[in-house]
Amino acid sequence: MANAITCIRIICSIVLLFCPAFSVSFYVLYILAGITDVLDGMVARRLECVSEFGSRLDTIADFIFCLVCFIKLIPVLKFENWMLIWIFVIAIIKLINLISAYVVQKKFVACHSNLNKLTGALLFCLPLTVKVIDLRYSMVVIGTVATFAAIQEGHFIRKGLS
């Protein structure tokens, strides 16, 4: 059941590619994909059917959803240079964390800290709020939380706490 919910997110993400950004169909599929992201883990834990396959499928679904969102939203959002630099710095920190995790633990590790979850929630809300909250203000909040989350993730990985 949980894996079927995850597959719905993958399907929503793919169909989202064909919807104009910020259209009604975009928002419906976007929100449905977000709901499935929350539900699949809850269902898996509640039904006690958490599995390695389900975890990997969830990661793949998250990757596809994020990739589609980047493809759809980056061209229509008006990023200033300082925002792009900040995003790049966070991406470099995350890449260093990924490499560190592999060096320290001999495997790729995803850290599901509260700050990472908060970052994900804020990023999810961005397309829903971009019409009413200036992107510069959203970026300061999201960028700050994402920076601290990335630094904390690196700390957890190096301490073996991830």
Short mmCIF file of C-alpha atoms in Angstrom, two decimals:
data_model
loop_
_atom_site.label_atom_id
_atom_site.label_comp_id
_atom_site.label_asym_id
_atom_site.label_seq_id
_atom_site.Cartn_x
_atom_site.Cartn_y
_atom_site.Cartn_z
CA MET A 1 0.00 0.00 0.00
CA ALA A 2 2.75 2.50 0.93
CA ASN A 3 4.67 1.73 -2.25
CA ALA A 4 1.50 2.33 -4.30
CA ILE A 5 1.19 5.77 -2.68
CA THR A 6 4.82 6.46 -3.55
CA CYS A 7 4.13 5.43 -7.16
CA ILE A 8 1.29 7.96 -7.26
CA ARG A 9 3.89 10.65 -6.43
CA ILE A 10 6.05 9.49 -9.33
CA ILE A 11 3.07 9.59 -11.71
CA CYS A 12 1.99 13.03 -10.45
CA SER A 13 5.53 14.30 -10.92
CA ILE A 14 5.75 13.08 -14.49
CA VAL A 15 2.33 14.52 -15.41
CA LEU A 16 3.37 17.79 -13.71
CA LEU A 17 5.97 18.19 -16.46
CA PHE A 18 3.15 18.81 -18.93
CA CYS A 19 1.28 21.39 -16.86
CA PRO A 20 1.94 25.12 -17.09
CA ALA A 21 3.64 26.37 -13.92
CA PHE A 22 1.21 27.91 -11.43
CA SER A 23 -1.87 26.67 -13.31
CA VAL A 24 -4.74 24.95 -11.49
CA SER A 25 -3.63 21.55 -12.81
CA PHE A 26 -0.07 22.28 -11.64
CA TYR A 27 -1.25 23.11 -8.13
CA VAL A 28 -3.57 20.07 -7.91
CA LEU A 29 -0.81 17.65 -8.94
CA TYR A 30 1.80 19.46 -6.85
CA ILE A 31 -0.31 19.27 -3.69
CA LEU A 32 -1.28 15.64 -4.38
CA ALA A 33 2.40 14.75 -4.78
CA GLY A 34 3.15 16.51 -1.49
CA ILE A 35 0.38 14.67 0.32
CA THR A 36 1.65 11.32 -0.98
CA ASP A 37 5.13 12.20 0.28
CA VAL A 38 3.76 12.54 3.79
CA LEU A 39 1.34 9.60 3.58
CA ASP A 40 3.60 6.85 2.23
CA GLY A 41 5.89 6.82 5.25
CA MET A 42 3.01 7.08 7.70
CA VAL A 43 1.20 4.17 6.04
CA ALA A 44 4.36 2.05 5.94
CA ARG A 45 5.01 2.60 9.65
CA ARG A 46 1.37 2.12 10.66
CA LEU A 47 1.03 -1.13 8.68
CA GLU A 48 4.50 -2.20 9.84
CA CYS A 49 5.62 -2.78 6.27
CA VAL A 50 8.68 -0.52 6.21
CA SER A 51 11.19 -2.00 3.77
CA GLU A 52 14.51 -1.20 2.14
CA PHE A 53 12.76 -1.27 -1.25
CA GLY A 54 10.10 1.17 -0.05
CA SER A 55 12.74 3.49 1.35
CA ARG A 56 14.64 3.49 -1.93
CA LEU A 57 11.44 3.95 -3.94
CA ASP A 58 10.58 6.93 -1.73
CA THR A 59 14.02 8.44 -2.35
CA ILE A 60 13.61 7.93 -6.12
CA ALA A 61 10.13 9.50 -6.00
CA ASP A 62 11.50 12.46 -4.02
CA PHE A 63 14.30 12.91 -6.55
CA ILE A 64 11.90 12.81 -9.51
CA PHE A 65 9.51 15.25 -7.83
CA CYS A 66 12.34 17.67 -6.98
CA LEU A 67 13.81 17.42 -10.48
CA VAL A 68 10.43 18.13 -12.09
CA CYS A 69 9.88 21.08 -9.74
CA PHE A 70 13.28 22.51 -10.67
CA ILE A 71 12.51 22.08 -14.37
CA LYS A 72 9.13 23.78 -14.01
CA LEU A 73 9.91 26.49 -11.47
CA ILE A 74 13.49 27.68 -12.07
CA PRO A 75 12.62 29.27 -15.44
CA VAL A 76 9.62 31.18 -14.05
CA LEU A 77 11.01 32.33 -10.69
CA LYS A 78 13.05 35.54 -10.75
CA PHE A 79 16.19 34.59 -8.82
CA GLU A 80 18.67 37.36 -8.07
CA ASN A 81 22.42 36.62 -8.20
CA TRP A 82 22.79 36.51 -4.41
CA MET A 83 20.05 33.87 -4.25
CA LEU A 84 21.76 31.68 -6.85
CA ILE A 85 25.09 31.99 -5.03
CA TRP A 86 23.43 31.00 -1.75
CA ILE A 87 21.73 28.00 -3.37
CA PHE A 88 25.07 26.98 -4.91
CA VAL A 89 26.85 27.19 -1.52
CA ILE A 90 24.16 25.02 0.11
CA ALA A 91 24.48 22.51 -2.76
CA ILE A 92 28.27 22.38 -2.23
CA ILE A 93 27.81 21.75 1.49
CA LYS A 94 25.30 18.97 0.71
CA LEU A 95 27.73 17.44 -1.82
CA ILE A 96 30.52 17.51 0.75
CA ASN A 97 28.15 15.82 3.22
CA LEU A 98 27.34 13.12 0.67
CA ILE A 99 31.04 12.45 0.03
CA SER A 100 31.83 12.55 3.77
CA ALA A 101 29.07 10.06 4.48
CA TYR A 102 30.49 7.68 1.91
CA VAL A 103 34.04 8.08 3.27
CA VAL A 104 33.02 7.71 6.92
CA GLN A 105 30.26 5.09 6.62
CA LYS A 106 31.08 3.45 3.26
CA LYS A 107 27.54 4.15 2.05
CA PHE A 108 25.42 7.05 0.92
CA VAL A 109 23.37 8.36 3.82
CA ALA A 110 20.24 10.51 3.89
CA CYS A 111 19.86 12.48 7.09
CA HIS A 112 16.21 13.03 8.05
CA SER A 113 16.85 15.64 10.74
CA ASN A 114 14.14 18.02 11.90
CA LEU A 115 15.92 20.91 10.17
CA ASN A 116 16.06 18.97 6.89
CA LYS A 117 12.34 18.22 7.23
CA LEU A 118 11.63 21.88 7.94
CA THR A 119 13.69 22.87 4.89
CA GLY A 120 11.67 20.45 2.77
CA ALA A 121 8.39 21.83 4.12
CA LEU A 122 9.45 25.42 3.43
CA LEU A 123 10.59 24.53 -0.08
CA PHE A 124 7.30 22.75 -0.69
CA CYS A 125 5.39 25.87 0.39
CA LEU A 126 7.39 28.17 -1.90
CA PRO A 127 5.33 27.63 -5.09
CA LEU A 128 2.16 27.94 -3.02
CA THR A 129 3.20 31.31 -1.58
CA VAL A 130 5.31 32.90 -4.33
CA LYS A 131 2.35 34.94 -5.60
CA VAL A 132 1.82 36.59 -2.19
CA ILE A 133 5.27 36.60 -0.52
CA ASP A 134 8.19 38.24 -2.30
CA LEU A 135 10.79 35.66 -3.33
CA ARG A 136 13.55 37.67 -1.61
CA TYR A 137 11.88 37.25 1.78
CA SER A 138 11.14 33.58 1.23
CA MET A 139 14.73 33.00 0.15
CA VAL A 140 16.14 34.53 3.34
CA VAL A 141 14.01 32.22 5.49
CA ILE A 142 14.48 29.09 3.38
CA GLY A 143 18.17 29.80 2.77
CA THR A 144 18.88 30.30 6.47
CA VAL A 145 17.10 27.11 7.52
CA ALA A 146 18.64 25.12 4.63
CA THR A 147 22.15 26.36 5.49
CA PHE A 148 21.81 25.36 9.13
CA ALA A 149 20.26 22.03 8.09
CA ALA A 150 23.16 21.28 5.73
CA ILE A 151 25.75 22.16 8.39
CA GLN A 152 23.90 20.07 11.00
CA GLU A 153 23.68 17.17 8.52
CA GLY A 154 27.45 17.28 8.05
CA HIS A 155 27.94 17.23 11.82
CA PHE A 156 25.59 14.25 12.21
CA ILE A 157 27.31 12.35 9.41
CA ARG A 158 30.82 12.90 10.79
CA LYS A 159 29.64 11.87 14.27
CA GLY A 160 27.87 8.79 12.87
CA LEU A 161 24.47 10.04 14.06
CA SER A 162 22.66 10.04 10.70
#
